[in-house]
Short mmCIF file of C-alpha atoms and ligand atoms in Angstrom, two decimals:
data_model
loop_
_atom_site.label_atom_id
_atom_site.label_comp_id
_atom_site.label_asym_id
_atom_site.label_seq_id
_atom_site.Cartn_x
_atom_site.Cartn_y
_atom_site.Cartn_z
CA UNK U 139 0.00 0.00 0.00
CA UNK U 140 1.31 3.54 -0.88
CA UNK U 141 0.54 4.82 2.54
CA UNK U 142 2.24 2.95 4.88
CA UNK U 143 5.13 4.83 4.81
CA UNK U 144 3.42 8.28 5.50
CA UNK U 145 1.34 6.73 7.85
CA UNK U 146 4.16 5.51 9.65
CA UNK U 147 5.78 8.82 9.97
CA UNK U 148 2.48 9.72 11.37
CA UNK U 149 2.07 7.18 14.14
CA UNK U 150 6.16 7.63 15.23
CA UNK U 151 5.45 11.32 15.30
CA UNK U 152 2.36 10.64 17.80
CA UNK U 153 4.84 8.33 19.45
CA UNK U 154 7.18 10.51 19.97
CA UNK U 155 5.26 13.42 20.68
CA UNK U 156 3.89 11.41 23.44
CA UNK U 157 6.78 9.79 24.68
CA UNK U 158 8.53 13.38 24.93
CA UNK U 159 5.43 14.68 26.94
CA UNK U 160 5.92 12.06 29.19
CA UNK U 161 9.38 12.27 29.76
CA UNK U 162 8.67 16.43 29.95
CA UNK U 163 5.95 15.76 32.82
CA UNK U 164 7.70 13.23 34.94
CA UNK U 165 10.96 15.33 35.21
CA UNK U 166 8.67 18.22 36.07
CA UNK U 167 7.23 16.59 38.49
CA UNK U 168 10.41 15.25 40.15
CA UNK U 169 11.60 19.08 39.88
CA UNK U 170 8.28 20.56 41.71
CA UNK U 171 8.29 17.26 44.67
CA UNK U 172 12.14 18.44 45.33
CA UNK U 173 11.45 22.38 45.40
CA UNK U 174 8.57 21.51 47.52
CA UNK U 175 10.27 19.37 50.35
CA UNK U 176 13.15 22.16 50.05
CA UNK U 177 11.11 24.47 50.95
CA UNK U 178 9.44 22.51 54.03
CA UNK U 179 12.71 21.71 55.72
CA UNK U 180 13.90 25.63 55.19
CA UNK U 181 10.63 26.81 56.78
CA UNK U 182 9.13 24.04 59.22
CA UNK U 183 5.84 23.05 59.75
CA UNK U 184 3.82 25.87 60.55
CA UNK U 185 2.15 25.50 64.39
CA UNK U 186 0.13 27.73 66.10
CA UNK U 187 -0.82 30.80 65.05
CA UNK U 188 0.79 30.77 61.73
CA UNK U 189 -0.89 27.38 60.82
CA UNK U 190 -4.21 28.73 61.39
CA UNK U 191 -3.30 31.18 58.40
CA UNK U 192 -1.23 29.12 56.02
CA UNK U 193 -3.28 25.47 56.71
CA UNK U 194 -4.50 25.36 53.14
CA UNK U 195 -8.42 25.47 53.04
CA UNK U 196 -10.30 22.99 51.09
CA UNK U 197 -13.07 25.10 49.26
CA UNK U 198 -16.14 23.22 48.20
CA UNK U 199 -16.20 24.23 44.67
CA UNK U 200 -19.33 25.96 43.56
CA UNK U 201 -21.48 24.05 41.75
CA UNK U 202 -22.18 25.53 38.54
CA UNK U 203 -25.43 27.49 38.24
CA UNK U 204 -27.43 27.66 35.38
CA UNK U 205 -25.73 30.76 33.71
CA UNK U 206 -22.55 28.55 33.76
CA UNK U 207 -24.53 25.78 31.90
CA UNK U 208 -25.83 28.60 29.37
CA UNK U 209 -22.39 30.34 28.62
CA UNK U 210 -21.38 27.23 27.78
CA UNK U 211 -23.70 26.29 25.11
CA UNK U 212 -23.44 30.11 23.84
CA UNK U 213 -19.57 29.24 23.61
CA UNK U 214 -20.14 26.21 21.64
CA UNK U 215 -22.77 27.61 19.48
CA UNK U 216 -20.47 30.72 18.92
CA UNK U 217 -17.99 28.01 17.61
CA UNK U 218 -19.74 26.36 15.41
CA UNK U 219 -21.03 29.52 13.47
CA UNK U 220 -17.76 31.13 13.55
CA UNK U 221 -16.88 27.24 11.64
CA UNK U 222 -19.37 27.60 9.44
CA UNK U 223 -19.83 30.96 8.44
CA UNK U 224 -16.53 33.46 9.04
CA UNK U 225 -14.94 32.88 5.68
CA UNK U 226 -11.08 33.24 5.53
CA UNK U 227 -9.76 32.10 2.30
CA UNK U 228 -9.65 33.00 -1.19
CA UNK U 229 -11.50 31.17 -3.99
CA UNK U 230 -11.75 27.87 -4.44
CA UNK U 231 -10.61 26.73 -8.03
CA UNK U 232 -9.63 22.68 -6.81
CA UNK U 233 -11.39 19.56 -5.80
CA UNK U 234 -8.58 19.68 -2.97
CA UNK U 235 -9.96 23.30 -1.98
CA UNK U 236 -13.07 22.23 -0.35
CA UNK U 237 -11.54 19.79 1.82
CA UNK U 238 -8.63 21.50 2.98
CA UNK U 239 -10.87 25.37 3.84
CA UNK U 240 -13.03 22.26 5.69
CA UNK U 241 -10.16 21.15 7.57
CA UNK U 242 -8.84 24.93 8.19
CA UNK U 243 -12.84 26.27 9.16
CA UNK U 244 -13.32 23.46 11.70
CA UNK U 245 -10.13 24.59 13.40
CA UNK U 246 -11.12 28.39 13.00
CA UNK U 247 -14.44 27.05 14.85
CA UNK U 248 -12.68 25.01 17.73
CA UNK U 249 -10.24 27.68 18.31
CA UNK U 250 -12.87 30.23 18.21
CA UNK U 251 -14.77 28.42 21.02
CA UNK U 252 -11.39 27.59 22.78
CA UNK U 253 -10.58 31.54 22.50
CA UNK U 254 -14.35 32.56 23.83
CA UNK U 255 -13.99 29.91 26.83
CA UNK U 256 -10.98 31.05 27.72
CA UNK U 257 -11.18 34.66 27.37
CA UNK U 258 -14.88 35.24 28.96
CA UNK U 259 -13.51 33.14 32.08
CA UNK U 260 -10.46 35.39 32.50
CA UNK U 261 -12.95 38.81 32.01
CA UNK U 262 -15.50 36.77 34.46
CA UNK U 263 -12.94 36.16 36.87
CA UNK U 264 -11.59 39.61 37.12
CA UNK U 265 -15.01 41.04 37.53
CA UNK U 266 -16.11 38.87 39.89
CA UNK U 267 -13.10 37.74 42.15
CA UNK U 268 -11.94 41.33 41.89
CA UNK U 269 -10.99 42.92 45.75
CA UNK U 270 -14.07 44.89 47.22
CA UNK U 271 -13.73 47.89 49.06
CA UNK U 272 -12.20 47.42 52.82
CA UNK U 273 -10.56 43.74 52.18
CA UNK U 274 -7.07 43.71 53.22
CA UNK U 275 -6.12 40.46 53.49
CA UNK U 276 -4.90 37.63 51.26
CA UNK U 277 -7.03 35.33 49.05
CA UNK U 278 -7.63 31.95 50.17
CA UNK U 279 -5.36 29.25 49.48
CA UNK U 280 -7.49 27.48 47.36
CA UNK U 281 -6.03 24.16 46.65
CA UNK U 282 -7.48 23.38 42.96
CA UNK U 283 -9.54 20.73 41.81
CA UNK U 284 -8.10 17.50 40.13
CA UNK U 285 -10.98 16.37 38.29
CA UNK U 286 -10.82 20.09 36.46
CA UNK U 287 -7.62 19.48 35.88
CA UNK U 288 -8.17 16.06 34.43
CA UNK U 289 -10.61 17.35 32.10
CA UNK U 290 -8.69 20.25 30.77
CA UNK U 291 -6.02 18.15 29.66
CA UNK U 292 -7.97 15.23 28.17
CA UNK U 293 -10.71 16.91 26.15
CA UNK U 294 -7.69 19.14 24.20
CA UNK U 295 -5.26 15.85 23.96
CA UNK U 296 -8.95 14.24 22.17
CA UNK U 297 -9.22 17.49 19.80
CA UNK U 298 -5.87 17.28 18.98
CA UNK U 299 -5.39 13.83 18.26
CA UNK U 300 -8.54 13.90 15.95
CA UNK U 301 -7.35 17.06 14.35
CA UNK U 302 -4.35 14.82 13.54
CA UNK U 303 -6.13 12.30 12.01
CA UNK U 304 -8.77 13.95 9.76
CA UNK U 305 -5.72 16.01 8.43
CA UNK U 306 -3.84 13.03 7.72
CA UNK U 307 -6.84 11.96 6.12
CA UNK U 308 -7.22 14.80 3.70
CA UNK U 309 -3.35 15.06 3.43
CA UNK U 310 -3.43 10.83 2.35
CA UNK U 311 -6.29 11.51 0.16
CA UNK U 312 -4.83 14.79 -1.90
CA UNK U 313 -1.38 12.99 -2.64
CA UNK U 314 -2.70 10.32 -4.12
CA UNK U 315 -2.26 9.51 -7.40
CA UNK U 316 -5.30 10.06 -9.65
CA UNK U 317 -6.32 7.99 -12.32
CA UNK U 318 -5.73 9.25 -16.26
CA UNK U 319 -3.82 12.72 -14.88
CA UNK U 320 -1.57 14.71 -17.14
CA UNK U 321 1.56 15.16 -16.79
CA UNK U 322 3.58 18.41 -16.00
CA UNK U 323 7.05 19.44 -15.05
CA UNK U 324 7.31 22.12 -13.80
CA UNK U 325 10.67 23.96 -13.28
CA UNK U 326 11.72 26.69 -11.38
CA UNK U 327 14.67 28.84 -11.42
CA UNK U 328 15.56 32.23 -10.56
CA UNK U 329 13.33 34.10 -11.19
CA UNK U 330 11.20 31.86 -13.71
CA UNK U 331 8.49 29.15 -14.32
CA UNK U 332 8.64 26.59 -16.73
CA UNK U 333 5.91 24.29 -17.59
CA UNK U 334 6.44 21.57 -19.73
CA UNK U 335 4.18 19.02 -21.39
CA UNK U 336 6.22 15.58 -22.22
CA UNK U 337 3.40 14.36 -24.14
CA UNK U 338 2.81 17.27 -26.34
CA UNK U 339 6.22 18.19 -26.92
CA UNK U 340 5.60 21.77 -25.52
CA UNK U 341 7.20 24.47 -22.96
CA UNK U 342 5.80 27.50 -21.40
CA UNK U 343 5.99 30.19 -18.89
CA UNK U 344 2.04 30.01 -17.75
CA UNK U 345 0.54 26.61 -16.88
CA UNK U 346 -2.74 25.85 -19.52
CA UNK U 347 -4.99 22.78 -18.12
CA UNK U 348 -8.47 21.93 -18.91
CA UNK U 349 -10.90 22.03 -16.30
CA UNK U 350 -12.11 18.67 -14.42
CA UNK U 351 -8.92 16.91 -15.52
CA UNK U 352 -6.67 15.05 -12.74
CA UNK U 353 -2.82 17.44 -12.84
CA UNK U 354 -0.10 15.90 -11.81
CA UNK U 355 3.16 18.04 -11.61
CA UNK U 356 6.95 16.98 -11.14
CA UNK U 357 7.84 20.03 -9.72
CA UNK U 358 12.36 20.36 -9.50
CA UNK U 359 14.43 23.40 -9.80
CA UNK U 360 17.53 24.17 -11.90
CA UNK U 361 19.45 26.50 -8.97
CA UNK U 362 18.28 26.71 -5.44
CA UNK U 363 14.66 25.61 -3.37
CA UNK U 364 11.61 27.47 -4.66
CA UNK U 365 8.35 26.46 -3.67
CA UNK U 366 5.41 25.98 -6.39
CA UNK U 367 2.04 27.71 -4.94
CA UNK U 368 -1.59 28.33 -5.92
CA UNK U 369 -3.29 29.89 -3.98
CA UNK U 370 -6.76 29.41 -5.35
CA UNK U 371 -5.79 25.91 -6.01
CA UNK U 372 -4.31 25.00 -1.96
CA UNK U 373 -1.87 23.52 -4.05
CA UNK U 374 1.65 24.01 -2.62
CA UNK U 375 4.58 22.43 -2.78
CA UNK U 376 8.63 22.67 -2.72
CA UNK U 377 10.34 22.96 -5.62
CA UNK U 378 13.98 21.30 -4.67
CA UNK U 379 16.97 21.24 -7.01
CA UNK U 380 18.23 17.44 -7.87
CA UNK U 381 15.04 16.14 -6.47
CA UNK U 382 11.34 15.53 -8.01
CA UNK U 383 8.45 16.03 -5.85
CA UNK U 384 4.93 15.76 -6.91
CA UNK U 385 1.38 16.82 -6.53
CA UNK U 386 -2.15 15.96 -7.93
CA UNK U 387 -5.23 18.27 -7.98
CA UNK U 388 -8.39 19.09 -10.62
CA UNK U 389 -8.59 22.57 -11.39
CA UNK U 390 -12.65 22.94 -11.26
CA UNK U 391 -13.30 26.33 -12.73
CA UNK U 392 -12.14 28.14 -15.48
CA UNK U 393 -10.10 31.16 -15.20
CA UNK U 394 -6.63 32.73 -14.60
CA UNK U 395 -4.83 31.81 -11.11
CA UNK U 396 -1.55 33.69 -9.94
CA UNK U 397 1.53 30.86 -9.52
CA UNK U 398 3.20 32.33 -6.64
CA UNK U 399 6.82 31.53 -5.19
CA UNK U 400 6.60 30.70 -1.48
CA UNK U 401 10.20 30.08 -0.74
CA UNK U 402 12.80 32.84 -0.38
CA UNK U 403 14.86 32.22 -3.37
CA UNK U 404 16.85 35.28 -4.12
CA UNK U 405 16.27 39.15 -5.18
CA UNK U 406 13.65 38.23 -7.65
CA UNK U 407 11.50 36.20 -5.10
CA UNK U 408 8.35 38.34 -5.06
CA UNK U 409 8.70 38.61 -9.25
CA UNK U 410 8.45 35.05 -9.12
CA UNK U 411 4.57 35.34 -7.68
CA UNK U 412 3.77 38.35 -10.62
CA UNK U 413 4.95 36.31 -14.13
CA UNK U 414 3.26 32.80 -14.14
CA UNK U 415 -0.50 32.43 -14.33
CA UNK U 416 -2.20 28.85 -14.30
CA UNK U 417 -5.14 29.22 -17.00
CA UNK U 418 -7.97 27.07 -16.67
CA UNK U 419 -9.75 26.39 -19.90
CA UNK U 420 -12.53 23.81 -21.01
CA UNK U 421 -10.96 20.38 -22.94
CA UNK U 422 -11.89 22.33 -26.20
CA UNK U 423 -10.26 25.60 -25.67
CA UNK U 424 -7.09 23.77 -24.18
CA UNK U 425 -6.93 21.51 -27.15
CA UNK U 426 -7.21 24.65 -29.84
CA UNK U 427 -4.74 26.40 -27.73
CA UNK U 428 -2.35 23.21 -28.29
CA UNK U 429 -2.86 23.06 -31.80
CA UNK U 430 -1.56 26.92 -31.94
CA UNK U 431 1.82 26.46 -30.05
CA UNK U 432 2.48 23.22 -32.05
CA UNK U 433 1.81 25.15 -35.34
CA UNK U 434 3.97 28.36 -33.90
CA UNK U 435 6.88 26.28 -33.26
CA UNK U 436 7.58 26.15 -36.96
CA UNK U 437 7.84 29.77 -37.26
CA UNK U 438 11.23 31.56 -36.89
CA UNK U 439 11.55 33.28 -33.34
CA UNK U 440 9.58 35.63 -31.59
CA UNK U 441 12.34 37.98 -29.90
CA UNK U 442 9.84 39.37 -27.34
CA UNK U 443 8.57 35.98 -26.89
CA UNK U 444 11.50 34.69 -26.17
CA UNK U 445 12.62 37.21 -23.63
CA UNK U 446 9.66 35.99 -21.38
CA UNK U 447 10.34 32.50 -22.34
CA UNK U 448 13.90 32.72 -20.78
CA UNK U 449 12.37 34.82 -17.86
CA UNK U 450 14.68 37.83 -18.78
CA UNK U 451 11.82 40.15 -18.26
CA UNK U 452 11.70 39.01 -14.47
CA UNK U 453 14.89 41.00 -14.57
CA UNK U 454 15.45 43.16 -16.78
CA UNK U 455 13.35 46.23 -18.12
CA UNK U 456 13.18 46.76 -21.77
CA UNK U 457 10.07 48.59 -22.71
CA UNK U 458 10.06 47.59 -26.39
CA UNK U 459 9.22 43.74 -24.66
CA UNK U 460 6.77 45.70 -22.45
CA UNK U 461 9.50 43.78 -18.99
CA UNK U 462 9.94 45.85 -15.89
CA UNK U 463 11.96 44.20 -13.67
CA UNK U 464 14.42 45.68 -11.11
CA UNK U 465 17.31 42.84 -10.97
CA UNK U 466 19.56 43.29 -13.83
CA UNK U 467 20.50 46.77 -15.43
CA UNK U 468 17.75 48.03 -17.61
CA UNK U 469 18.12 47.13 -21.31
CA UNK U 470 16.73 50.47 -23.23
CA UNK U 471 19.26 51.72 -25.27
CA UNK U 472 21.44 48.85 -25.01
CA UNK U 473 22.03 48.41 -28.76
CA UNK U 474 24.42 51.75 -28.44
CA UNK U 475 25.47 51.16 -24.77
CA UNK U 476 26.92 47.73 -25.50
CA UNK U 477 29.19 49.05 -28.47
CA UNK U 478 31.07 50.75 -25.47
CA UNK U 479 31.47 48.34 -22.81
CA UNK U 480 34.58 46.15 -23.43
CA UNK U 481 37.33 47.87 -26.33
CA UNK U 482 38.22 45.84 -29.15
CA UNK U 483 34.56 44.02 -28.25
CA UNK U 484 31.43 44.99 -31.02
CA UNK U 485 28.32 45.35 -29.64
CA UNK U 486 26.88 42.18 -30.88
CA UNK U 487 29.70 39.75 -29.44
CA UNK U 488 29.56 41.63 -26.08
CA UNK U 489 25.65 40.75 -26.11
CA UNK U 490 26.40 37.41 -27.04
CA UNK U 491 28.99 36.87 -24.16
CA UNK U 492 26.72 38.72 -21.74
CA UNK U 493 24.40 36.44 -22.57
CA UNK U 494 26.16 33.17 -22.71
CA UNK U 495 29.00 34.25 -19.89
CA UNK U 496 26.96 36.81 -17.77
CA UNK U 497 29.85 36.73 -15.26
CA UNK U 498 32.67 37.85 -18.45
CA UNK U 499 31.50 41.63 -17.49
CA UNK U 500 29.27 43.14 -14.88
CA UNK U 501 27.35 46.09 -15.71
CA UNK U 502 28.06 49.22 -13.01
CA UNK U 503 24.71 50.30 -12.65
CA UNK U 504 21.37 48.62 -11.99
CA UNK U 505 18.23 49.39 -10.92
CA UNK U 506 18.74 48.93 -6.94
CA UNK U 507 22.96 49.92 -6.85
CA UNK U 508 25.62 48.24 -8.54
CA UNK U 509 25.54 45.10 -10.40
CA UNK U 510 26.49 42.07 -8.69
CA UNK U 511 28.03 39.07 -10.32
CA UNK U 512 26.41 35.40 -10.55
CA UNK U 513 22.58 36.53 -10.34
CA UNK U 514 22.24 35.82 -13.80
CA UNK U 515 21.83 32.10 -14.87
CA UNK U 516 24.68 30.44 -16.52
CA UNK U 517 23.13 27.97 -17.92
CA UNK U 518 22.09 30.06 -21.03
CA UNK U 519 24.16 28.46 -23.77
CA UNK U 520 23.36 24.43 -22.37
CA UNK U 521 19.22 25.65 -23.11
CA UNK U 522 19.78 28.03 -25.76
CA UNK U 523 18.78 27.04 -29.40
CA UNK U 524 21.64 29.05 -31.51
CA UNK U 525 17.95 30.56 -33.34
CA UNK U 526 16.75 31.67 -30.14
CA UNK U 527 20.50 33.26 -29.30
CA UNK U 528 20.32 34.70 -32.50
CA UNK U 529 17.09 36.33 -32.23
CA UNK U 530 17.64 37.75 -28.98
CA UNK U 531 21.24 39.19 -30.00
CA UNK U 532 19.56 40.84 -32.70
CA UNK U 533 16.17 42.06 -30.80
CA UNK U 534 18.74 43.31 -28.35
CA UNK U 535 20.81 45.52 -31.05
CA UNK U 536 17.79 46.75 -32.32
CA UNK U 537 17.50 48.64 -28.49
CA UNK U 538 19.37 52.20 -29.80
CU1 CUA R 324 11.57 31.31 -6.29
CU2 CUA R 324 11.13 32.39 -4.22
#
């Protein structure tokens, strides 16, 4: 069975969680048993007088009236419509969506009550207990009540424990594999997306699916952890260089969602949430749209094209290919500029080597100070069709 081995993470987590809260209350204990006989021997038995005050006095607890009986059914009740009704997250696009806001709600609604409960006894307290006008003397040393204790430690140990196992329900359900799901790797490097289809011999920087068919990504990265998130889909997970990891959901209504990084990955992190989009289409749409990038890979090069394909524009501004970003220095006018960075280089070879070698010669100035070396991938000229290198070189001498 797939599951045993999460579900035996999950069981030696409990048992270790439990073992260490064991070995956490007995030592405790042992401390509090020698602080207490330390401090009978330094201070004696009280006699007399003095025991009269200190004897500890065994209150009969109050028996709960009927307002105590009513504030807690207003608690509960509070908690379940704060459950049901207080709505937290965004959209739901995914089958996964409904049952992990259901997971997230029921919390919201137990913590809610927990919060109330708490809270209103604290304001209660102080109200009531509070010191009245002309009382001097010290409270009573009220010894505490076991079976209170008892039951404020099992009833949250219960919540908890079934918290952990409807989660690891959901969690069990959502990463398994679903039947007839299409493939897509996805690959992440700074500061880019790349979606590829195996089976359609295809590669993109926004994520097409139709709706109500099973996903499944291979999600790796080509330089350091990212971590592949959507939002509307509750879909989120690491993106880890030399390492495949995987997720499965339905996207189950049409639309554009944002693809967000949620792992600090460098100083293009936050572009990384602002230039992928997953676009949800019906089977028809999707399969036009397919049709159209298989019969646009037989035409020559797009160069603005490519400088999204090859995420340049997460970097680098250059208005004629409508990119703004802040990273890199800013590409208008570098047609003339590049003519007069290295002597005895042309413009064109100095593009090419800027491209291929971004490390051969940093640029002074960019947007946020001065240039530093090794931001820029290296990896240009291993992914690089000579066409595309071409194009771009070209597109980029254009720039006057
Ligand atoms: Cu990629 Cu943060």
């Amino acid at each position: 069975m797939p599951m045993s081995t999460p579900l035996l993470l999950f069981l030696s987590a409990v048992a270790a969680i439990v073992v260490l809260t064991g070995v956490l209350g007995v030592s405790l204990a042992v401390a509090f048993y020698w602080l207490d006989q330390k401090y009978r021997q330094a201070f004696g038995p009280a006699t007399g007088a003095a025991a009269a005050v200190t004897a500890p006095v065994v209150v009969t607890h109050r028996v709960a009236g009927p307002g105590a009986a009513i504030s807690a059914l207003v608690i509960l009740f509070a908690g379940v419509l704060v459950g049901r009704y207080v709505r937290l997250t965004p959209l739901e696009a995914s089958s996964r969506a409904e049952q992990v806001d259901l997971l997230f709600h029921t919390m919201l609604g137990i913590a809610a009550a927990i919060f109330l409960l708490v809270e209103g006894i604290i304001i209660f307290s102080a109200f009531r207990f509070r010191r009245k006008k002309g009382e001097e003397g010290d409270g009573l040393p009220i010894h505490g009540s076991n079976r209170l204790e008892v039951a404020w430690t099992i009833i949250p140990v219960l919540i908890v424990l079934w918290l952990g196992a409807y989660s690891y329900q959901i969690f069990a359900q959502i990463q398994t594999l679903p039947p007839e799901a299409m493939t897509v790797e996805v690959v992440s490097r700074q500061f880019q997306w790349e979606f590829r289809y195996p089976d359609l011999d295809l590669t993109t920087n926004d994520l097409y699916i139709p709706e109500g068919k099973p996903i499944r990504l291979k999600i790796t990265s080509a330089d350091v952890i990212h971590s592949f998130w959507v939002p509307a889909f509750r879909v989120k997970q690491d993106a880890i260089p030399m390492h495949e990891t995987e997720t499965y959901f339905t996207a189950n209504a049409p639309g554009r969602y944002r693809v967000v990084c949620a792992e600090l990955c460098g100083v293009g992190h936050a572009r990384m949430g602002l230039i992928s989009y997953v676009i949800v289409q019906s089977q028809i749409e999707f399969d036009a749209w397919v049709a159209e990038q298989q019969a646009a890979a037989g035409k020559p090069p797009d160069p603005v094209a490519l400088f999204t394909k090859y995420g340049c524009n997460a970097c680098h501004t250059l208005t004629a290919a409508g990119a703004t970003g802040l990273v890199g220095p800013n590409l208008n006018g570098i047609g003339t500029i590049a003519a007069t960075r290295v002597s005895a280089q042309s413009a064109e070879d100095y593009l090419r080597e800027s491209i291929l070698n971004p490390n051969a010669f940093i640029a002074p100035q960019c947007p946020t100070g001065a240039c530093q070396p090794g931001i820029m991938p290296q990896d240009f000229g291993a992914r690089m069709p000579q066409s595309h290198l071409d194009a771009l070189v070209n597109f980029l001498l254009e720039q006057k």
